[in-house]
Coordinates of C-alpha atoms in Angstrom, one line a residue:
X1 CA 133.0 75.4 65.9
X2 CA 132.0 75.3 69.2
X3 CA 133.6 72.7 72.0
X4 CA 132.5 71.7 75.5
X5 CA 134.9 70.2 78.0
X6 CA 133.5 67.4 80.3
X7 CA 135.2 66.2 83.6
X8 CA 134.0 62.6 84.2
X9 CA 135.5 61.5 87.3
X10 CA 134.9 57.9 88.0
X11 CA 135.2 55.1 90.7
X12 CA 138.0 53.7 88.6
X13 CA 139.5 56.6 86.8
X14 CA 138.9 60.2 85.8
X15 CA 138.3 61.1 82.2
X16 CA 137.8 64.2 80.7
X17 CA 136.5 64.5 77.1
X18 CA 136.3 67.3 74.7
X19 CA 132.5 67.4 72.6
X20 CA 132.2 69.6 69.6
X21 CA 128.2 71.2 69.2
X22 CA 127.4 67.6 67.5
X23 CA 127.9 66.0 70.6
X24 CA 130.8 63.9 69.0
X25 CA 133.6 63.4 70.6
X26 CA 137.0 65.3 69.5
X27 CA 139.5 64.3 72.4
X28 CA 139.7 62.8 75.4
X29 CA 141.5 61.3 78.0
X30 CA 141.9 59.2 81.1
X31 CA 143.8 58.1 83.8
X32 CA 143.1 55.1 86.5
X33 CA 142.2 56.4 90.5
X34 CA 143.7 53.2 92.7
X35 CA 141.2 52.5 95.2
X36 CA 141.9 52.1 99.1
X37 CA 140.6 48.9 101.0
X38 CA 141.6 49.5 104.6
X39 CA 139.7 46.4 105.7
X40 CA 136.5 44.5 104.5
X41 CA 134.0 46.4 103.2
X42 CA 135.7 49.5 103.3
X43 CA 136.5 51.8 100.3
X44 CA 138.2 55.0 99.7
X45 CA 139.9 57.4 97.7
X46 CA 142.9 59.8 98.1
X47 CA 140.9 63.0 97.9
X48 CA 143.9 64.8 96.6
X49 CA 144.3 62.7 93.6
X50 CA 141.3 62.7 92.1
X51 CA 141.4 66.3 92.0
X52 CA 145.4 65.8 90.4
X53 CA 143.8 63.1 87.7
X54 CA 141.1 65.1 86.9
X55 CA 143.0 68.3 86.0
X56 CA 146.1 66.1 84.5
X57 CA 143.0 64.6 82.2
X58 CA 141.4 67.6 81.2
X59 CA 144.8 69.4 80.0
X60 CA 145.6 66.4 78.3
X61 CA 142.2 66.3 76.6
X62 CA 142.5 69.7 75.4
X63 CA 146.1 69.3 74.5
X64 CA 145.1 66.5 72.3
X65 CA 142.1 68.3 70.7
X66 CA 144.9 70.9 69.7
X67 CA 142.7 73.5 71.6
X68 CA 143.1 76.6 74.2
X69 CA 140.6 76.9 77.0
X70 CA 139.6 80.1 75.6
X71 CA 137.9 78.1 72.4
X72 CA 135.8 76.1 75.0
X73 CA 132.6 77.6 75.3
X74 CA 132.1 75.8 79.1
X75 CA 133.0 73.1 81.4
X76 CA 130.6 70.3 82.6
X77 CA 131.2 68.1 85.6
X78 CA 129.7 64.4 86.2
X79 CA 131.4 62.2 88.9
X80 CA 130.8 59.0 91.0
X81 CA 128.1 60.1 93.3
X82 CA 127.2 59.4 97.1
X83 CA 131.5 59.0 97.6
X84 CA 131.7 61.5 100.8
X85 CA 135.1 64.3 101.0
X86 CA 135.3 66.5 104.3
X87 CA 138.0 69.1 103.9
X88 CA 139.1 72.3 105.9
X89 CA 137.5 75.5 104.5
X90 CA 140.9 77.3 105.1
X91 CA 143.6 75.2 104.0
X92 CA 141.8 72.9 100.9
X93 CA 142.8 69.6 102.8
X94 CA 140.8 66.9 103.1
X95 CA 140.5 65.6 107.1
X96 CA 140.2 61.9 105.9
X97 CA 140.1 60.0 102.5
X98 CA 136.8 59.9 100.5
X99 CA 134.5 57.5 102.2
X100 CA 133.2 55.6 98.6
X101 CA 130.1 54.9 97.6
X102 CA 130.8 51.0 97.7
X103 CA 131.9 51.6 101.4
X104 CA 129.8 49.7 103.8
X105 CA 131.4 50.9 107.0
X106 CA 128.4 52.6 108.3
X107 CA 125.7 50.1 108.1
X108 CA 125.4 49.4 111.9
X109 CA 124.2 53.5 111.9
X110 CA 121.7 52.6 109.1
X111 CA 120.4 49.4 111.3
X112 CA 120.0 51.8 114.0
X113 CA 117.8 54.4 112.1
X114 CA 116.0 51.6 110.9
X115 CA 115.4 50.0 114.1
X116 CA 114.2 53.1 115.1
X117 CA 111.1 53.3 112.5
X118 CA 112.7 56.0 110.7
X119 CA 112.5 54.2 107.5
X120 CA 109.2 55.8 105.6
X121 CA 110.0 59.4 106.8
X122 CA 113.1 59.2 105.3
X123 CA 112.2 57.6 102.0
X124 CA 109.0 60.3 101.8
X125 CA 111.7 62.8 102.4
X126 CA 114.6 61.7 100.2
X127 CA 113.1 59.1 97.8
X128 CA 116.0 57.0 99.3
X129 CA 115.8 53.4 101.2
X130 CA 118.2 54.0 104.6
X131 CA 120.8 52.0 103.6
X132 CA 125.1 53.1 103.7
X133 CA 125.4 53.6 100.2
X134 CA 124.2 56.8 100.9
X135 CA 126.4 59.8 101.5
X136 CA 124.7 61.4 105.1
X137 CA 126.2 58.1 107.6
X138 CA 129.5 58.4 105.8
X139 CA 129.4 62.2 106.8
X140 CA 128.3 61.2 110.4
X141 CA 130.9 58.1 110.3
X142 CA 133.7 61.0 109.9
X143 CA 131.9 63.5 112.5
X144 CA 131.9 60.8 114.6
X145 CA 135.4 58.7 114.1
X146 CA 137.5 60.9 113.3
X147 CA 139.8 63.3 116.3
X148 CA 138.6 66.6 116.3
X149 CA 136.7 66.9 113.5
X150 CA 132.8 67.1 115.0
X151 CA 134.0 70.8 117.0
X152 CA 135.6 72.0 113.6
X153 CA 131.9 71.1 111.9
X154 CA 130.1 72.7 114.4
X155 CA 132.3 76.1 114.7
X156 CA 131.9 76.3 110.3
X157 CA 135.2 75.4 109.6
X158 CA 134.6 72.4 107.7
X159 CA 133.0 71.9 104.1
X160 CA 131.0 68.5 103.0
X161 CA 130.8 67.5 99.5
X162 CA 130.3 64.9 97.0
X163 CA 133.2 64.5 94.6
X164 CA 131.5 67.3 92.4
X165 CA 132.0 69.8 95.1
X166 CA 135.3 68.7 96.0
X167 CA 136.3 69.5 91.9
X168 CA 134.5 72.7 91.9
X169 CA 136.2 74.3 95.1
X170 CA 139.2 72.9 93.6
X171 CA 138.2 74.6 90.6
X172 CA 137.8 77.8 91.5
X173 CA 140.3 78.5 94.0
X174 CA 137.4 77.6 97.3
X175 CA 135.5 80.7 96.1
X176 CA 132.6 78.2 95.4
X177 CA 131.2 75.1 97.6
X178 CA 128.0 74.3 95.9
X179 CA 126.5 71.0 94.0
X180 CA 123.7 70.4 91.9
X181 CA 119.9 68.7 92.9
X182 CA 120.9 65.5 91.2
X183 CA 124.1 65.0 93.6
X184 CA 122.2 66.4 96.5
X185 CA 119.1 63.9 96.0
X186 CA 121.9 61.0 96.8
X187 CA 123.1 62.7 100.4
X188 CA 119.9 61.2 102.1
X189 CA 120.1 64.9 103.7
X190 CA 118.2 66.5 100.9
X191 CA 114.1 67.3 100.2
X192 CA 113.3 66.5 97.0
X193 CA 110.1 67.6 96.6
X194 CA 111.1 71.2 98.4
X195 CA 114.5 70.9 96.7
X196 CA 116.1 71.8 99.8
X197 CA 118.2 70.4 102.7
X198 CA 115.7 68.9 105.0
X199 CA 116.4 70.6 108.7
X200 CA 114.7 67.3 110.2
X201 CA 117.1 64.8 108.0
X202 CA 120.0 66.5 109.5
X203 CA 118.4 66.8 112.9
X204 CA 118.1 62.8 112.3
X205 CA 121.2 62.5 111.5
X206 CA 123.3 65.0 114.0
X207 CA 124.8 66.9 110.9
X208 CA 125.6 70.8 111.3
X209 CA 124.1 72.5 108.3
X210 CA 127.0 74.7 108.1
X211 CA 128.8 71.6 106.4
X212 CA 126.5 71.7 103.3
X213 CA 126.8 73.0 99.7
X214 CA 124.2 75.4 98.0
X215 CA 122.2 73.2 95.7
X216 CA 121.3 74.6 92.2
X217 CA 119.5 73.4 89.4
X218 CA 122.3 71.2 87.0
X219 CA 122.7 73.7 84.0
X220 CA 123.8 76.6 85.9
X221 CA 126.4 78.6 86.2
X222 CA 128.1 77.8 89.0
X223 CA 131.4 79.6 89.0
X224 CA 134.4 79.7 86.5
X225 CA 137.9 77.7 86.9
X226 CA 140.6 79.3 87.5
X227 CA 142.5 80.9 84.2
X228 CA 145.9 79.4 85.8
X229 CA 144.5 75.9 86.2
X230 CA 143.7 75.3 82.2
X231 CA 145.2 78.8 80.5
X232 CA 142.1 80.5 80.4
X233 CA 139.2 81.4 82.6
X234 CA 136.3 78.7 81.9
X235 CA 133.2 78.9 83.2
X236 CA 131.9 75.7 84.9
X237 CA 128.1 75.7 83.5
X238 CA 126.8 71.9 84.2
X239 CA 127.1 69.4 87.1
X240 CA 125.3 66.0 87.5
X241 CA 125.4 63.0 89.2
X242 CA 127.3 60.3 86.4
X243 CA 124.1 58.7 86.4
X244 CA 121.4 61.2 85.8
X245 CA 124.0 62.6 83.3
X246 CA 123.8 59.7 81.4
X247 CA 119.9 59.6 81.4
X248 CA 120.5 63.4 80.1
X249 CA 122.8 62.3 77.6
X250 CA 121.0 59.4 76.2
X251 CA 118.3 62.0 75.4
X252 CA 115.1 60.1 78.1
X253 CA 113.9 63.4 78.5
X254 CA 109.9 61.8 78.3
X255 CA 108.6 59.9 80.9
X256 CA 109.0 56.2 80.4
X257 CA 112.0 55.8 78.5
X258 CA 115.1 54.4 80.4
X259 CA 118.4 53.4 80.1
X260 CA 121.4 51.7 82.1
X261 CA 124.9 52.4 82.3
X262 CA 127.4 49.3 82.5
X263 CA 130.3 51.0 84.5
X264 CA 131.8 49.6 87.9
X265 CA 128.3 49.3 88.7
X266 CA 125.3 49.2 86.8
X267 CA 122.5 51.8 87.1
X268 CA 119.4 51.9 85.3
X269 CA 117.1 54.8 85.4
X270 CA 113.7 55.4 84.2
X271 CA 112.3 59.4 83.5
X272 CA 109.3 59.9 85.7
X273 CA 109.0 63.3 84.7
X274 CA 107.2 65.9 87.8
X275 CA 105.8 62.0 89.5
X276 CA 107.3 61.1 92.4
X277 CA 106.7 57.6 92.2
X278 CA 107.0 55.2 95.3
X279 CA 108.5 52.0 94.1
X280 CA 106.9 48.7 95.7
X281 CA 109.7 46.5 93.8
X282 CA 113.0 47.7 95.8
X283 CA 114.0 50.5 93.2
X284 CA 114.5 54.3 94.6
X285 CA 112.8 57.4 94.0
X286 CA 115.6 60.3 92.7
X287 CA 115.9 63.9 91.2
X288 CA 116.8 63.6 87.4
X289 CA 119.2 66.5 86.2
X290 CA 117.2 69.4 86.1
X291 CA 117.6 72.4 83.9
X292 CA 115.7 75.1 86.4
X293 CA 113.9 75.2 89.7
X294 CA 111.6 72.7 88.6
X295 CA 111.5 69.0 89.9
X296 CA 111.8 66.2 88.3
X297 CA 112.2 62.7 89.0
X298 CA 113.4 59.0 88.2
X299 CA 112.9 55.5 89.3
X300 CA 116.7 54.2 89.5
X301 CA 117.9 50.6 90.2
X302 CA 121.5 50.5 91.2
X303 CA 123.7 46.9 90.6
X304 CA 127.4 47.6 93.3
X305 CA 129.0 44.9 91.0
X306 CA 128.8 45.3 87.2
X307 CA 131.7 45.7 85.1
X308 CA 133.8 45.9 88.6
X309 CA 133.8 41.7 87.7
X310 CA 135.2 41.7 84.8
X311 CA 138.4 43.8 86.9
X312 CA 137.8 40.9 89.5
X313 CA 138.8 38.3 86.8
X314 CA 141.6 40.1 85.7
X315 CA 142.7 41.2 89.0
X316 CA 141.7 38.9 91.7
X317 CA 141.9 35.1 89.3
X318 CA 144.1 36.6 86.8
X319 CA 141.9 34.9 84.2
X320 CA 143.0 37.6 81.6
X321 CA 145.5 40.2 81.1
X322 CA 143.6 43.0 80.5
X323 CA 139.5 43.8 80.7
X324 CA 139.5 44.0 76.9
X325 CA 140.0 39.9 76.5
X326 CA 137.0 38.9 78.7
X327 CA 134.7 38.7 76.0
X328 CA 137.1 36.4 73.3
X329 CA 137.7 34.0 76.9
X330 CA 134.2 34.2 77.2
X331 CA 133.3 32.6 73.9
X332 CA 135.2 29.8 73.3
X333 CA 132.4 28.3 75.3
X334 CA 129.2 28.0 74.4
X335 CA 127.2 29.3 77.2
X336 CA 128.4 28.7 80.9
X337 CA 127.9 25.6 81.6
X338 CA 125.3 25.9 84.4
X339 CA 127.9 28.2 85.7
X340 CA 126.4 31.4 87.9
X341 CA 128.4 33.5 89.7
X342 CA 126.6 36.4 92.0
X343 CA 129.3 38.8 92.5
X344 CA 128.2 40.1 95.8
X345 CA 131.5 41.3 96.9
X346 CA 130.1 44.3 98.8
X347 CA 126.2 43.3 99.2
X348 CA 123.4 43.3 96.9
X349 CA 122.1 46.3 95.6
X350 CA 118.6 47.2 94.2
X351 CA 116.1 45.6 93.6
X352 CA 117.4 42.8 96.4
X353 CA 118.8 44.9 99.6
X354 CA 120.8 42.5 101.0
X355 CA 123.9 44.4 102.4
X356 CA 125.4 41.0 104.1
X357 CA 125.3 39.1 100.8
X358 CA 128.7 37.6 99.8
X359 CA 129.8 36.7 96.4
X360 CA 129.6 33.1 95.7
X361 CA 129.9 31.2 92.3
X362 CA 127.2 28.0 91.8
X363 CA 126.8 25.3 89.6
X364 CA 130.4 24.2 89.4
X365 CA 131.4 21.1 88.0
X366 CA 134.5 19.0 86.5
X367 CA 134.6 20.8 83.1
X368 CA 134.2 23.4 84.6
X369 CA 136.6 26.2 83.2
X370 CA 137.8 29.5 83.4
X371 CA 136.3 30.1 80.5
X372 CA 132.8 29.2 81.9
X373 CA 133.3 31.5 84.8
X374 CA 134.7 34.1 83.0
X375 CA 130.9 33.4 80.6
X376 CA 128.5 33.7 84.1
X377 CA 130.8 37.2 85.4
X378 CA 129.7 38.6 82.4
X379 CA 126.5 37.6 82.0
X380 CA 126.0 38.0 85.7
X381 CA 125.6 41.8 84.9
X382 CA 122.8 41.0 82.5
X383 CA 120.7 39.0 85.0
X384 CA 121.5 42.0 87.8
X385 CA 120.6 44.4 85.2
X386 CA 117.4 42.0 84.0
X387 CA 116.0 42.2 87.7
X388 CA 116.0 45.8 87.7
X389 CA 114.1 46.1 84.8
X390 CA 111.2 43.8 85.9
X391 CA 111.1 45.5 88.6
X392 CA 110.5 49.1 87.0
X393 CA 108.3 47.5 84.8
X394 CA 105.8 46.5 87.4
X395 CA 106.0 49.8 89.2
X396 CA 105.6 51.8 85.7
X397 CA 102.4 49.5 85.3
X398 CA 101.2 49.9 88.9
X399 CA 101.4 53.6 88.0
X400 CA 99.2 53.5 85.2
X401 CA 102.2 53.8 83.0
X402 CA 103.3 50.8 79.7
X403 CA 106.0 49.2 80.7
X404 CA 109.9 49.6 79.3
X405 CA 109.9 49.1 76.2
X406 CA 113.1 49.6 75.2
X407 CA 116.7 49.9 76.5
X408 CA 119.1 52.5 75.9
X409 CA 122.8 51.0 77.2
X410 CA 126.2 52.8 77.8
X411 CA 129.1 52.6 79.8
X412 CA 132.5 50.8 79.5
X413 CA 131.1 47.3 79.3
X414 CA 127.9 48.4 76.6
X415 CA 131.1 47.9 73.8
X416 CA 130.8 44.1 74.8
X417 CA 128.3 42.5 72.1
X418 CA 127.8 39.3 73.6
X419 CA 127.2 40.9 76.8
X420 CA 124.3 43.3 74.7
X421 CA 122.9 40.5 72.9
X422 CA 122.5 38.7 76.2
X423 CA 120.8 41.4 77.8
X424 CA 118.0 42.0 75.0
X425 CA 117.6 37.6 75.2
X426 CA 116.6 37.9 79.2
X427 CA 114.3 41.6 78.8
X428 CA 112.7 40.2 75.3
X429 CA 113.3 44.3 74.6
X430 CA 115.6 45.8 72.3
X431 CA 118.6 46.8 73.5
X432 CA 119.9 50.3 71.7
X433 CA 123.3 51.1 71.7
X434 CA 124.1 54.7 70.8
X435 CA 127.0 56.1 68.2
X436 CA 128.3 58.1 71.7
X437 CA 128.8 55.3 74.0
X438 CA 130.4 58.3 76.3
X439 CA 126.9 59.3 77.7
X440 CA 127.7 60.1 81.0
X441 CA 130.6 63.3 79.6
X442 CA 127.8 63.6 77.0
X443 CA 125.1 64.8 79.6
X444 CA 127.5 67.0 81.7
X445 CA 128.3 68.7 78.9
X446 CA 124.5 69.3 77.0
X447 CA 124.3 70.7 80.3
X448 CA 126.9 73.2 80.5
X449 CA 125.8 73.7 76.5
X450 CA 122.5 74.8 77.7
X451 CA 123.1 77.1 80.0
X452 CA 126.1 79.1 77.8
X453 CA 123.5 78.8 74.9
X454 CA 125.2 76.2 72.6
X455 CA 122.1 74.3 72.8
X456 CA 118.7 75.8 72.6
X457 CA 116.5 73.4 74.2
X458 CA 116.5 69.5 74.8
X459 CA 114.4 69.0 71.3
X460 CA 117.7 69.8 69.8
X461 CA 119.3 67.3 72.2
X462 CA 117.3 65.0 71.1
X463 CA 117.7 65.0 67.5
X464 CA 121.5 64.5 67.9
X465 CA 121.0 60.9 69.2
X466 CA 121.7 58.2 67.1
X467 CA 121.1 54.7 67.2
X468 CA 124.9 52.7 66.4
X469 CA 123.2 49.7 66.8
X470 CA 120.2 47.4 68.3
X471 CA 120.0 44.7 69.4
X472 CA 117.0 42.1 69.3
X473 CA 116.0 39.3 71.5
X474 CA 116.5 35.6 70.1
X475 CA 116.1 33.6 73.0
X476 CA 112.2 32.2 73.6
X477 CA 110.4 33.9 76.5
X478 CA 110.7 30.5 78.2
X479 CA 113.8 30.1 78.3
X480 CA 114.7 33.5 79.1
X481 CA 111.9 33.1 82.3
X482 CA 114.0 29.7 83.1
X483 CA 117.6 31.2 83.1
X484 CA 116.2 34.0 85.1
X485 CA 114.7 31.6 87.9
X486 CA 118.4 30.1 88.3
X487 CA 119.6 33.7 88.7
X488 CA 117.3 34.1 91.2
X489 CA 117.8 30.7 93.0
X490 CA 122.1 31.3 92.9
X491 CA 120.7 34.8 94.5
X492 CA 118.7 32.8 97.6
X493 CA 122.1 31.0 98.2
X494 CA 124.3 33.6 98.0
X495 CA 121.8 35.8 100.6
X496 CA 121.0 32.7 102.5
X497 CA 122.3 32.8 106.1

């Protein structure tokens, strides 16, 4: 039997899971990353301890899968993307926390560029709207705030990365900085029709270009982990942004099929295949994992606040005890009561754009429970979700293309069936769950199969994924078109000024 390790380090945690040549999973496991809130709208990690949690997790993973490193064929890597580390080429150490991707920090930088028209060259470019979720102002945020560090950029002493480089160089002792296209396509720094750093973007942005990473293709050999770290040299032969490894590993290799992730955030992608398709409904254009030189695309839709409210109830309300009881709270009502809540804690994503939006919760009244807030959090991630595909529909139409007609799910909060069969009621789609929920490990490591020849090509991928179960709309087309208009009206108020 062959295995594949994948590192999956998160927002929230870092996993690491251990795939046999089934794609099933054999072992994994996890540990939570705390996150940093210096002020309002800031985010970060401790650099330093997602590289501890990852490796802690992927010796515990093997440990539990009662296997040596040397019976791993190879090592994939899929991790939070856009989340910015800057660290000293010499020593290893990071010059500042990771600046997240929920991190809003450098918006007045993204106001400017926009002020300054710069808008359609950098979304020709990129594929990208400006906007701070994107990793190149966080970079320029730390050249430009932090002592020192600009003159140590500009003499080459520094190294930029995305949390995949960060685990790589960690990896391999700093022999290697690289990353793959499908990280690089989130820098805003990166061409992705030339698949290349764009000298103008960094120009634009006042970035030295001796900061950056070589970008390869994401099943590649990219270097091998140390033999001390694990017990035995492994070669690291996959890397992918969590999100196009989860469009990998839910098998959308044909243009048109799409899925969505329910994690911290919710992402949705659709495959556009070699079209670089502009999107006129607020979706951006990105680089899919790619398996050689070749590009390829997908129209992505990106929620900052999807399962991250169910950790809000349990955290912030203490509503529950743990994530897990969210959906038994959830149902000993009905439905929610005219209830919405628009959990804008840290702006609006796609398809709306509204980085000043604040979370507010509508429709309360004197029955009002927690029960019935706990029933709009969650189903607030269906409406977000339900936005963003009506809005890939009508570019996928506008391109000559039919429009989604189904929905592959995964993520932490795809387990939740009341969640699901609230999703398929607003799309009037099915909603297909698959057997491996764990998409996101799954893609990083197909990849890493791929290139060490476990796999043979992504036909075979494709007949290892299994439906574990769909789900159907119920609800009338009406009614779903009415709950979705007081979505949208609880989204005016929560954006109105």
């Amino acid at each position: 039997m062959t295995y594949l390790l994948a590192l999956d380090q998160g927002t929230s945690s870092s996993r690491s899971i251990v795939f046999d040549a089934r794609g099933q999973v054999v072992a994994s496991a996890q540990q939570e990353l705390p996150q940093i809130y210096p002020q309002p709208g800031w985010v970060e990690h401790d650099p330093l301890l997602i590289w501890r949690t990852q490796l802690a997790t992927a010796r515990e993973a093997l440990a539990k899968a009662g296997l040596a490193a040397r019976e791993v064929r190879a090592l994939g890597i899929t991790n939070q993307r856009e989340t910015t580390v800057l660290w000293n080429r010499k020593t290893g150490q990071s010059v500042h926390h990771a600046i997240v991707w929920q991190d809003r920090r450098s918006e007045p930088l993204c106001a400017d560029l926009r002020a300054q028209g710069q808008a359609e060259f950098v979304r020709e470019r990129t594929g990208l709207l400006i906007d701070a979720y994107f990793s190149a102002t966080k970079l320029r945020w730390l050249l430009d705030n932090v002592p020192g560090v600009r003159a140590q950029a500009e003499a080459g002493e520094l190294a930029f990365g995305t949390v995949d480089s960060w685990l790589v160089w960690q990896l391999t002792g700093g022999r290697v900085h690289a990353t793959d296209v499908s990280n690089a396509a989130r820098t805003m720094l990166f061409n992705v029709h030339r698949n290349a750093w764009d000298e103008e973007l960094l120009a634009l942005l006042d970035i030295p270009a001796a900061l950056l990473p070589e970008v390869r293709p994401s099943s590649a050999l990219f270097g091998e982990a140390d033999a001390a770290l694990l017990g035995h040299a492994m070669p690291i032969a996959g890397i992918a942004g969590d999100q196009q490894a989860a469009l990998f590993g839910q098998a959308c290799f044909t243009p048109g099929l799409a899925k969505n992730t329910y994690g911290t955030g919710c992402f949705m992608l659709m495959n556009t295949g070699a079209s670089f398709l502009h999107s006129r409904n607020g979706l951006i254009t990105t680089s899919a994992a790619q398996t050689d030189a070749t590009p390829e695309y997908a129209l992505e839709g990106g929620v900052f606040v999807g399962g991250a409210v169910v950790q809000w109830l349990r955290d912030g309300l203490r509503a529950i005890q743990s994530s897990g009881e969210v959906q038994a709270l959830a149902q000993t009502v009905p439905d929610a009561g005219g209830v919405m809540v628009v959990p804008a804690f840290t702006g609006l994503g796609a398809p709306y754009w509204k980085p000043d939006a604040r979370g507010t919760i509508t429709g309360l009244s004197r029955g009002s429970t927690l029960a019935h807030i706990a029933r709009a959090s969650l189903e607030s991630i269906a409406y977000q979700s339900a936005a963003l595909l009506t809005a890939m529909s009508r570019d996928a139409v506008a391109a000559g293309a039919p429009p989604v007609a189904e929905l592959r799910v995964d993520g932490g909060a795809s387990v939740n069936d009341l969640l699901m069969q609230f999703q398929a009621d607003l799309l009037g789609i099915p909603v297909l769950r698959p057997a491996v929920t764990e998409t996101t490990a799954l893609g990083a490591a197909y990849l890493a199969g791929l290139a060490t020849g476990v796999f043979s090509d992504r036909a075979e991928l494709s007949r290892l994924w299994r439906v574990e179960r769909r789900f159907l709309p119920t609800m009338s087309r009406e009614q779903a078109g009415e709950r979705m208009q007081a979505w949208e009206h609880a989204v005016r108020q929560a954006t109105a000024a």
